[in-house]
Short mmCIF file of C-alpha atoms and ligand atoms in Angstrom, two decimals:
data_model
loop_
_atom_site.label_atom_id
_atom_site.label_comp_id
_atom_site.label_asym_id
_atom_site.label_seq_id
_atom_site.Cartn_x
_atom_site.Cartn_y
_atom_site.Cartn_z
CA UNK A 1 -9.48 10.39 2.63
CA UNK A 2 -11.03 10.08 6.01
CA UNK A 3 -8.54 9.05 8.71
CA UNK A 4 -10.16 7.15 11.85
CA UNK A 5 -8.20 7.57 14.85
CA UNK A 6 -7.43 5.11 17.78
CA UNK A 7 -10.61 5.17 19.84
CA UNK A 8 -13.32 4.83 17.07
CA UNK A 9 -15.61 2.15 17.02
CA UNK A 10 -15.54 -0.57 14.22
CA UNK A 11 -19.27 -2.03 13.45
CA UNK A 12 -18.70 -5.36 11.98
CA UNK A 13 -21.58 -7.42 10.09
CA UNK A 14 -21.21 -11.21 10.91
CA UNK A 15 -19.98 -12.37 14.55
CA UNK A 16 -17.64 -15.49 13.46
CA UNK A 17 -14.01 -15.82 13.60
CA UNK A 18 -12.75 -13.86 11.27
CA UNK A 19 -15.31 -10.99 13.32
CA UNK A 20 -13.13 -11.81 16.62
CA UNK A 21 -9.95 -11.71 15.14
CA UNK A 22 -10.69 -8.75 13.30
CA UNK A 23 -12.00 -7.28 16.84
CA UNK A 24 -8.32 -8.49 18.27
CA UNK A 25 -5.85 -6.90 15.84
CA UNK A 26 -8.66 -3.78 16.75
CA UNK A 27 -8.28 -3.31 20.45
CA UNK A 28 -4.07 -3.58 19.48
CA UNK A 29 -4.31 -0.72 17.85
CA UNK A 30 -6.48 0.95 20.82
CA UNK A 31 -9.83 0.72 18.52
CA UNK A 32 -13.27 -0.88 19.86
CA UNK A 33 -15.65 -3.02 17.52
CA UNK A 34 -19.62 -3.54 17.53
CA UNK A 35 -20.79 -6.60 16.26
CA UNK A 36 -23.46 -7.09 14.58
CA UNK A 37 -25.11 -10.59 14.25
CA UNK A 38 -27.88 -12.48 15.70
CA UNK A 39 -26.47 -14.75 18.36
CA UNK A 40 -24.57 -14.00 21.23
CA UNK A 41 -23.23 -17.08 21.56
CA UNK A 42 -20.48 -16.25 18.45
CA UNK A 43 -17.05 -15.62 18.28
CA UNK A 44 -16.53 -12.18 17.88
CA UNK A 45 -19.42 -11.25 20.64
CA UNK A 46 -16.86 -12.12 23.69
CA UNK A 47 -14.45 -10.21 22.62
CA UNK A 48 -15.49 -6.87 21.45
CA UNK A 49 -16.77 -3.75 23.26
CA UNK A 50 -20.55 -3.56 21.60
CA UNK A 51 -23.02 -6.38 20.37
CA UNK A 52 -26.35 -5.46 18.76
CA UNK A 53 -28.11 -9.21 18.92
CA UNK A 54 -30.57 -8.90 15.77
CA UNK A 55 -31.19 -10.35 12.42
CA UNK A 56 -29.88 -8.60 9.41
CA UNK A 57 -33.15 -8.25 7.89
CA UNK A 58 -33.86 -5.95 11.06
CA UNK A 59 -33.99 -2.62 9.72
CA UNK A 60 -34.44 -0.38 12.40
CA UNK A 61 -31.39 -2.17 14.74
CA UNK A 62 -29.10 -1.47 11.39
CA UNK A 63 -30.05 2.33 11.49
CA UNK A 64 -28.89 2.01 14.94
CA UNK A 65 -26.13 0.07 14.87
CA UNK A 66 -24.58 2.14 11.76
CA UNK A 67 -25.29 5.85 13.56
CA UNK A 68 -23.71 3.84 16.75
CA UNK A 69 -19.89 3.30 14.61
CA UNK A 70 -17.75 5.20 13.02
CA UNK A 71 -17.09 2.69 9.88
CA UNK A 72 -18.73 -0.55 8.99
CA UNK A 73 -16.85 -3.74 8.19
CA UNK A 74 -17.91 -7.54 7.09
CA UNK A 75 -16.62 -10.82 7.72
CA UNK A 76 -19.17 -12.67 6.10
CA UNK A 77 -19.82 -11.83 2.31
CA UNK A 78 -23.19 -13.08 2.54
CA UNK A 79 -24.67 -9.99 4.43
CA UNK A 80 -28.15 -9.23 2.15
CA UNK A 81 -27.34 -6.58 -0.02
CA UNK A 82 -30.29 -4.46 1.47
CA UNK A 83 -29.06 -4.86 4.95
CA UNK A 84 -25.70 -2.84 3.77
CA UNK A 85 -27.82 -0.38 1.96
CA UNK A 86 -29.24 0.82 4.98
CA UNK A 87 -26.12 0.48 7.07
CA UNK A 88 -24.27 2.60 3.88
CA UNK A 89 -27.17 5.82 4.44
CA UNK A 90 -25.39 6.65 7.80
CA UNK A 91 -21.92 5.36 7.71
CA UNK A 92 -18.71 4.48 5.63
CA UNK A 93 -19.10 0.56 4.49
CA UNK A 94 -15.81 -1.23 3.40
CA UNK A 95 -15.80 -3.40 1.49
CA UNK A 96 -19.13 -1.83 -0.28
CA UNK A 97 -22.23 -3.13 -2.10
CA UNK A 98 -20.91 -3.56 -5.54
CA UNK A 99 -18.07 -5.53 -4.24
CA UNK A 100 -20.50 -8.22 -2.70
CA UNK A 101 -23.16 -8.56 -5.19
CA UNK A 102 -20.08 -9.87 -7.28
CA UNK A 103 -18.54 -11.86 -4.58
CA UNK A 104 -21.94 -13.29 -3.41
CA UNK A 105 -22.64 -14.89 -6.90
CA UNK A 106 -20.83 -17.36 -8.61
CA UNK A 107 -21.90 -16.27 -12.27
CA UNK A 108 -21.05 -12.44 -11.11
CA UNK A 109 -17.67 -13.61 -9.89
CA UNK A 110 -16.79 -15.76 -13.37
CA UNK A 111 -18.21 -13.17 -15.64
CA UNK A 112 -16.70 -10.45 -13.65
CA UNK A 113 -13.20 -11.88 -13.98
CA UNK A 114 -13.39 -12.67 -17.88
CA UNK A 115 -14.84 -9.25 -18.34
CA UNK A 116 -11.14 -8.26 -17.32
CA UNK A 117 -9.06 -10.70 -19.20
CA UNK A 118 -8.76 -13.35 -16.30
CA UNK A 119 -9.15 -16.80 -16.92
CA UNK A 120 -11.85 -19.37 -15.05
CA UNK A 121 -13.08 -22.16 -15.46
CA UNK A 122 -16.00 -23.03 -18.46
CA UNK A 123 -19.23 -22.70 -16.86
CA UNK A 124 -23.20 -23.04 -17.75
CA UNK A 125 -25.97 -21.51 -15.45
CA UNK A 126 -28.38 -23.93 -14.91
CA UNK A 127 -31.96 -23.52 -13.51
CA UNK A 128 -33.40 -27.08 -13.68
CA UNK A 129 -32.39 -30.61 -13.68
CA UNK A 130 -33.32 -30.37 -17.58
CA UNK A 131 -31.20 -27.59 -18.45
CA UNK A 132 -27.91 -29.78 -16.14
CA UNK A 133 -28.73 -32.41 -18.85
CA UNK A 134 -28.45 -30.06 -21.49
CA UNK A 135 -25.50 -28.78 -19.84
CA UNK A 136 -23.70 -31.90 -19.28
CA UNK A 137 -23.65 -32.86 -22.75
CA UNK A 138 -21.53 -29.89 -23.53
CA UNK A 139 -19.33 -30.35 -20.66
CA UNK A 140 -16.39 -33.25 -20.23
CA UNK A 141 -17.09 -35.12 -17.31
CA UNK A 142 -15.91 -35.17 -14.96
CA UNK A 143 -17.59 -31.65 -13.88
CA UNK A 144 -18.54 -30.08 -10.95
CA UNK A 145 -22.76 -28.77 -10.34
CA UNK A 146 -22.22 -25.53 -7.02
CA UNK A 147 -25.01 -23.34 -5.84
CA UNK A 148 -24.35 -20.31 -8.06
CA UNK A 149 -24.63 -18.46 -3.96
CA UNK A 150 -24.65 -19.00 -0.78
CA UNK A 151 -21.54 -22.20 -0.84
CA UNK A 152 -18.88 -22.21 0.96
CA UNK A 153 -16.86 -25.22 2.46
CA UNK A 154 -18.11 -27.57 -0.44
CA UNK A 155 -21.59 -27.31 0.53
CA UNK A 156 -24.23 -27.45 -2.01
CA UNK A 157 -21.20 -28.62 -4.24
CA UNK A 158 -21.76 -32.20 -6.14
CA UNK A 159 -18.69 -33.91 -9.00
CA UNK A 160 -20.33 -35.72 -11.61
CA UNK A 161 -18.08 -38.42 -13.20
CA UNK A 162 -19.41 -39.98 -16.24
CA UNK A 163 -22.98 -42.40 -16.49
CA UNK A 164 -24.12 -39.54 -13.00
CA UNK A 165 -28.04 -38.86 -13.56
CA UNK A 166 -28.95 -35.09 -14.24
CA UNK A 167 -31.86 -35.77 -11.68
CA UNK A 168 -29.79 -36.97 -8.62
CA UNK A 169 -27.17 -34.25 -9.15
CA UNK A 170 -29.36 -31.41 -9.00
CA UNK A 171 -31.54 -33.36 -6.36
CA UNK A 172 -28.07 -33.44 -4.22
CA UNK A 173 -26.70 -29.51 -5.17
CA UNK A 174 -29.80 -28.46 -3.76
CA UNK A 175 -30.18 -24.79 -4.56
CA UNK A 176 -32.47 -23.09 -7.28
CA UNK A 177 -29.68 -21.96 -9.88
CA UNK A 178 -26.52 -23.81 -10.21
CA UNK A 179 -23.56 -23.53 -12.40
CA UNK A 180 -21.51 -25.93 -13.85
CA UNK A 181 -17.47 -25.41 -14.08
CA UNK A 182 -15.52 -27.76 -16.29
CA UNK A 183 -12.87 -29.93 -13.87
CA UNK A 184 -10.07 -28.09 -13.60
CA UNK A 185 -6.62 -30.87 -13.60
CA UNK A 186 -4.98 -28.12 -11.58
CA UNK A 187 -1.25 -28.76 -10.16
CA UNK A 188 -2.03 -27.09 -7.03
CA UNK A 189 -4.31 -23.85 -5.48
CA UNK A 190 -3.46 -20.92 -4.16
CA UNK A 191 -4.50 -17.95 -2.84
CA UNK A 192 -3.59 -13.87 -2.54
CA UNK A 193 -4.72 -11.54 0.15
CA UNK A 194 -4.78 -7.58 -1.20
CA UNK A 195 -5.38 -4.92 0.99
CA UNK A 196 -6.31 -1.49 -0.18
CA UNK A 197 -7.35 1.78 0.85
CA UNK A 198 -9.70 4.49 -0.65
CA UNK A 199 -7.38 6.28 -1.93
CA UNK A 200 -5.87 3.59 -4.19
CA UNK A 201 -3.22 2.25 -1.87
CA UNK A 202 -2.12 -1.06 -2.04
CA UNK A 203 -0.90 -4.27 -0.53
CA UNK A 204 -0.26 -7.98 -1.32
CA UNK A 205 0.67 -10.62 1.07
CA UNK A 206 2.66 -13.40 -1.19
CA UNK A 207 1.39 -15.94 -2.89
CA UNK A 208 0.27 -19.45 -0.35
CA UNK A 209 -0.38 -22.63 -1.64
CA UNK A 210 -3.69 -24.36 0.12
CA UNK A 211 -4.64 -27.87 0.63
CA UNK A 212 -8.48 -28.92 0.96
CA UNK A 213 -9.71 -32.25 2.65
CA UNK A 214 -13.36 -33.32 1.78
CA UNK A 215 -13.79 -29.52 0.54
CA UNK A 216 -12.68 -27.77 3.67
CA UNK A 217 -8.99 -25.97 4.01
CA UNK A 218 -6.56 -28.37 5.95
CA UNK A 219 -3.60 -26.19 5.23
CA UNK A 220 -2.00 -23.05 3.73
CA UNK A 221 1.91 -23.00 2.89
CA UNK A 222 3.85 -20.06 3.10
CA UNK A 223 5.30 -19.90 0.57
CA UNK A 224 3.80 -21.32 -2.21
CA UNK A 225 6.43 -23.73 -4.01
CA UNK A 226 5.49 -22.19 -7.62
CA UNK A 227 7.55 -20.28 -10.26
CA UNK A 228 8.46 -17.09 -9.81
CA UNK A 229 6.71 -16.20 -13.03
CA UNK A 230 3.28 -17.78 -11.78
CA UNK A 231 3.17 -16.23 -8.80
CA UNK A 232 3.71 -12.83 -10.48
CA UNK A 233 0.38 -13.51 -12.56
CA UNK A 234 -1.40 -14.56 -9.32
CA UNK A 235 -0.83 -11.55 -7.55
CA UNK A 236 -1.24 -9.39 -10.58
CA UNK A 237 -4.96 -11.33 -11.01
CA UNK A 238 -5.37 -10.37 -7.44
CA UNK A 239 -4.10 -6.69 -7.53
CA UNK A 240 -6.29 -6.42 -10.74
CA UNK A 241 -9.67 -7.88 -9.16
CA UNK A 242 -8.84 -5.59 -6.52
CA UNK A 243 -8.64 -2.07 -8.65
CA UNK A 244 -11.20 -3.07 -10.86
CA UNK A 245 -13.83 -3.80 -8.24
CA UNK A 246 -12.85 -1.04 -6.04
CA UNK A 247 -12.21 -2.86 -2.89
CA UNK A 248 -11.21 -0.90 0.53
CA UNK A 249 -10.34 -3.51 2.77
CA UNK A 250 -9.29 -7.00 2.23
CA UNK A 251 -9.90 -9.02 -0.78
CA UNK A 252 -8.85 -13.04 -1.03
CA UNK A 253 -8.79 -14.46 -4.29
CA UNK A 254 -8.49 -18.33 -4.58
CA UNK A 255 -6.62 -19.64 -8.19
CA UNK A 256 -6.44 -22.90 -10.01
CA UNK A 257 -2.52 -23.31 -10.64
CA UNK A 258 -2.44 -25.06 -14.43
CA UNK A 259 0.27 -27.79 -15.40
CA UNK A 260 0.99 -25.90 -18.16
CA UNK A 261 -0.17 -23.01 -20.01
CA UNK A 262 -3.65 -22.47 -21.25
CA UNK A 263 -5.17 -21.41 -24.55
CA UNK A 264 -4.99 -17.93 -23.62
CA UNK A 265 -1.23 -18.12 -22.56
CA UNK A 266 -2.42 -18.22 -18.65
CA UNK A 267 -1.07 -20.50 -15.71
CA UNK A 268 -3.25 -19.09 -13.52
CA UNK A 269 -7.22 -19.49 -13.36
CA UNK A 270 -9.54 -17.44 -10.63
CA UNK A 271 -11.71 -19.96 -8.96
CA UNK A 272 -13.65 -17.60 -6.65
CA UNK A 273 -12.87 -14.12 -4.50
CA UNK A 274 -13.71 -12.87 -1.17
CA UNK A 275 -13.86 -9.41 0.28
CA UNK A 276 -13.03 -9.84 3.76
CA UNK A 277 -10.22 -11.66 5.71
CA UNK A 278 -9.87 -15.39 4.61
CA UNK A 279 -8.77 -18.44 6.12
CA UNK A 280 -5.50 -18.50 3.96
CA UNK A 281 -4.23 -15.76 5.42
CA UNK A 282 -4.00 -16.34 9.16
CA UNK A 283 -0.34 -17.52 8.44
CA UNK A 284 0.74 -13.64 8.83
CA UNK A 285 -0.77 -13.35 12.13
CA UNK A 286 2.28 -14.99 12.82
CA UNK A 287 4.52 -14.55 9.85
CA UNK A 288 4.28 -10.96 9.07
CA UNK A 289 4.74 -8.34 11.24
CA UNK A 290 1.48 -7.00 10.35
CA UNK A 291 -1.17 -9.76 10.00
CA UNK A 292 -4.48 -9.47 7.31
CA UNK A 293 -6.58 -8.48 10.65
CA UNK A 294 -4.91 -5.57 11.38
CA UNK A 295 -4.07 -4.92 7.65
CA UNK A 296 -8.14 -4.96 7.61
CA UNK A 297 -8.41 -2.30 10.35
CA UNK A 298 -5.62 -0.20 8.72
CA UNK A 299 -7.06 -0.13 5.34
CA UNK A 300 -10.93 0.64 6.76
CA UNK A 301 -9.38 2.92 9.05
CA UNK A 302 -7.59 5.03 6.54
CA UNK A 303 -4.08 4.38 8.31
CA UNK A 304 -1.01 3.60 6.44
CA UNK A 305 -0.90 0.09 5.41
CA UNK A 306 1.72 -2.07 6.98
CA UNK A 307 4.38 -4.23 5.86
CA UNK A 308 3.16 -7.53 3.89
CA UNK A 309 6.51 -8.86 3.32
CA UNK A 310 6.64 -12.09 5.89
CA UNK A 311 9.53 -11.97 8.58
CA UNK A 312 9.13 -16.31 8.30
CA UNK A 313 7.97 -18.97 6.38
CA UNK A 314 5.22 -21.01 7.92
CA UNK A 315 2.34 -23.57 7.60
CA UNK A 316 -1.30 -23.13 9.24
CA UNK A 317 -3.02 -25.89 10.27
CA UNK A 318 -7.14 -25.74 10.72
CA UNK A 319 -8.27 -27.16 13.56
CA UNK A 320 -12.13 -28.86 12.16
CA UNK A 321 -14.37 -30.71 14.55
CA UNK A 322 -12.28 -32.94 17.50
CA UNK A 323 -8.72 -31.97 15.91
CA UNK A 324 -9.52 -28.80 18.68
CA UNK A 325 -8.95 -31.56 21.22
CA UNK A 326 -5.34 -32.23 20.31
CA UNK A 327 -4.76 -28.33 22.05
CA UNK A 328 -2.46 -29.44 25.21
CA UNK A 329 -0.23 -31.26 22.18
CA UNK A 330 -0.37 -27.84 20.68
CA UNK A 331 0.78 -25.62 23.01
CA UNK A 332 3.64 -28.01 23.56
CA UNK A 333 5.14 -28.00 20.39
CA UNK A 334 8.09 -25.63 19.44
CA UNK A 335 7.48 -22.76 17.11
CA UNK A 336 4.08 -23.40 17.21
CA UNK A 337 1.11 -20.46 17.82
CA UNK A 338 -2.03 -21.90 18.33
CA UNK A 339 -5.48 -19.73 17.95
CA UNK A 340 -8.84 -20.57 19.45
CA UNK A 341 -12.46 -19.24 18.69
CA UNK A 342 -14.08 -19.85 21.71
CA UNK A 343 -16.64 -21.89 20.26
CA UNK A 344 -18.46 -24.14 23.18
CA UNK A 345 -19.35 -26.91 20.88
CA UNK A 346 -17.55 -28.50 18.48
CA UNK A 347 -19.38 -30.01 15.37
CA UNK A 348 -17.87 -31.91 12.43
CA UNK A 349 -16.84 -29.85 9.53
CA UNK A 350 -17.01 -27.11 11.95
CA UNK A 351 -13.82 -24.46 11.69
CA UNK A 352 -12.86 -25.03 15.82
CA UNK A 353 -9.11 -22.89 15.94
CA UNK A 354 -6.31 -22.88 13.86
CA UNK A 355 -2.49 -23.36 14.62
CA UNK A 356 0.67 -21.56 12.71
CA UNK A 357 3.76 -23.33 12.55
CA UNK A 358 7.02 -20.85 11.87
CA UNK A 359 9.31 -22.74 9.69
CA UNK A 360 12.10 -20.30 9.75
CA UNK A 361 13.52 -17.27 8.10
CA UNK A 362 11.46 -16.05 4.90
P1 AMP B 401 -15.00 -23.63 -3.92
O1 AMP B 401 -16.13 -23.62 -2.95
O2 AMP B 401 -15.37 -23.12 -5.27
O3 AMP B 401 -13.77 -22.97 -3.36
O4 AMP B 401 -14.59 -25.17 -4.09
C1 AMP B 401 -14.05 -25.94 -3.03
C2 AMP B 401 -12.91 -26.80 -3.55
O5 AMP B 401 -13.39 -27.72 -4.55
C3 AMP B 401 -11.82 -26.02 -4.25
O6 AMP B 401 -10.92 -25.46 -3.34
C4 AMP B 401 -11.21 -27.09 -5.13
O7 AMP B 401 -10.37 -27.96 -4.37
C5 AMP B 401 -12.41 -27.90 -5.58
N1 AMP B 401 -12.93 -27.33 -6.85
C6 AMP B 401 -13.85 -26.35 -6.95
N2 AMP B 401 -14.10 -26.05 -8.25
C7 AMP B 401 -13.32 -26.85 -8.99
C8 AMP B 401 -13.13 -27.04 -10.41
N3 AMP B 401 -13.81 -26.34 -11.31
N4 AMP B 401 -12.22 -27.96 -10.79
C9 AMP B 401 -11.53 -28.70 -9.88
N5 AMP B 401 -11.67 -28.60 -8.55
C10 AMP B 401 -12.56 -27.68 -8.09
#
């Protein structure tokens, strides 16, 4: 396996702020990163030593960019497929291709997962309002209608409760193929981080329990309150995703916590995965003594991966829209570290910062 030194140069695809933390934990361990993305107004721009401004559909400023680094991360799993081919001719690309046509598709993900014996929710692809009807007639409502790509936040996401019109729920998803999932009556959701490296070794942060408002993540606990026995079969879904797809990097994988056991004798039920840091694991940039950012660089980098076992429990709070305004209250409050993106204007819905609270000895 190919060991990258201190003083190579990251490329990452996508300039948000998982790029610019990911640059952070970087320069700590005396690396420098090149984004790659088209504005250079983003996070991760101010922050790192190199910034090619083009669109990934520019072919020519990829051939660059990729002879320009000595490895090539993501933090943004919708990168076009093509634009990591070409990237992939003249440099190492973690996580790789086959990794991201799965995550980038709903109905890859789902069929992916049952292919290795892990539970999801029932699903339907459907490719007109017609076929939803079809669908729904099958399904129990309440269900939920998501883009098969492209969603994230709960966008392009609609719940249909009983008497809902086919028409107006495909009308308000939006996108060209959707799938359908069966409502899952979940007691909570979680999530597991696991980093790897290309030689097959391994690391999982601990199980967190996360907390949505209006489809957007409010909070992650550290630890989740779950059994012991659940939490085993979370990370071992995790672990397993991550072997099976052949991940060097990071991969998150969000579950569906049942109330009770399943059918198939599972607690545990993969709602969707992604191959790059994730917003339920910025907890260990404070908890751990090696956070998922640098756990990124180490795994990309070929280094030995670092500790995942947390020094402290602790809760991370998102900071959406005007909640970024509360920061002076922030930095006042005990035990509390609080993380900014830099972004100049600040939107609803729109991820703004984020602030750990340490609740004390793990
Ligand atoms: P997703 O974009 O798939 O992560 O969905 C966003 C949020 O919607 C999830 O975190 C859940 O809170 C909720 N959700 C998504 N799919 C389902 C489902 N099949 N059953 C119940 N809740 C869901």
């Amino acid at each position: 396996m190919k060991i990258l030194p201190p003083g190579s140069i990251i490329g990452i695809l996508g300039g948000g702020q998982l790029g610019r933390m990911t640059a952070l934990a970087a320069a700590k361990l005396g690396y420098r990163c090149h984004i790659f993305c088209p504005d250079e107004n983003e996070p991760a721009v101010g922050v790192s030593a190199f910034h090619t401004k083009a669109a990934f559909e520019d072919e020519r400023a990829l051939e660059a960019f990729a002879k320009a680094v000595d490895v090539v991360t993501l933090e943004w799993e919708n990168v076009p497929l093509r634009s990591m081919e070409i990237v992939a001719r003249h440099c190492a690309v973690h996580p790789g291709a086959k990794v991201l046509a799965v995550a980038q598709d709903r109905e890859q993900e789902k069929t992916f997962a049952r292919s290795i014996g892990i539970g999801t929710a029932d699903f339907a692809i459907v490719k007109s309002a017609e076929e939803l009807d079809a669908a729904m007639k099958k399904f129990a409502l309440p269900a939920i209608l998501k883009s098969t790509r492209m969603g994230y936040d709960g966008k392009g996401q609609v719940k249909i409760a009983p008497g809902m019109k086919a028409g107006e729920a495909w009308a308000a998803m939006g996108a060209p193929v959707g799938i359908l999932e069966s409502f899952v009556d979940f007691a909570c959701e979680v999530s597991v981080i696991v980093a790897a490296r290309e030689d097959g070794a391994n690391a999982a942060y601990p199980v967190v329990e996360n907390r949505h408002k209006n489809g957007i993540l409010d909070e992650t606990h550290a630890p989740a309150q779950i059994d012991a026995a659940v939490a085993r079969e979370a990370e071992h879904v995790a672990r397993l995703l991550a072997e099976k797809l052949g991940v060097v990097g990071l991969l998150a994988v969000e579950l569906f916590v049942l109330r009770e056991a399943d059918a198939a004798g599972q607690r545990v039920l993969m709602n969707e995965i992604a191959p790059r840091p994730h917003n339920s694991g910025h907890w260990t940039m404070d908890a751990c003594a090696c956070g998922q950012f640098e756990q990124l660089v180490r795994a990309v980098c070929g280094l030995p991966l670092g500790d995942t076992t947390p020094h402290s429990r602790a809760v991370m709070h998102n900071l959406i829209g005007d909640d970024v305004k509360k920061w002076p209250e922030l930095l006042a409050q005990p035990n509390a570290s609080l993380h900014l993106y830099g972004k100049s204007e600040s939107r609803a819905g729109r991820k703004m910062g984020h602030v750990n609270v340490i609740k004390g000895a793990w």
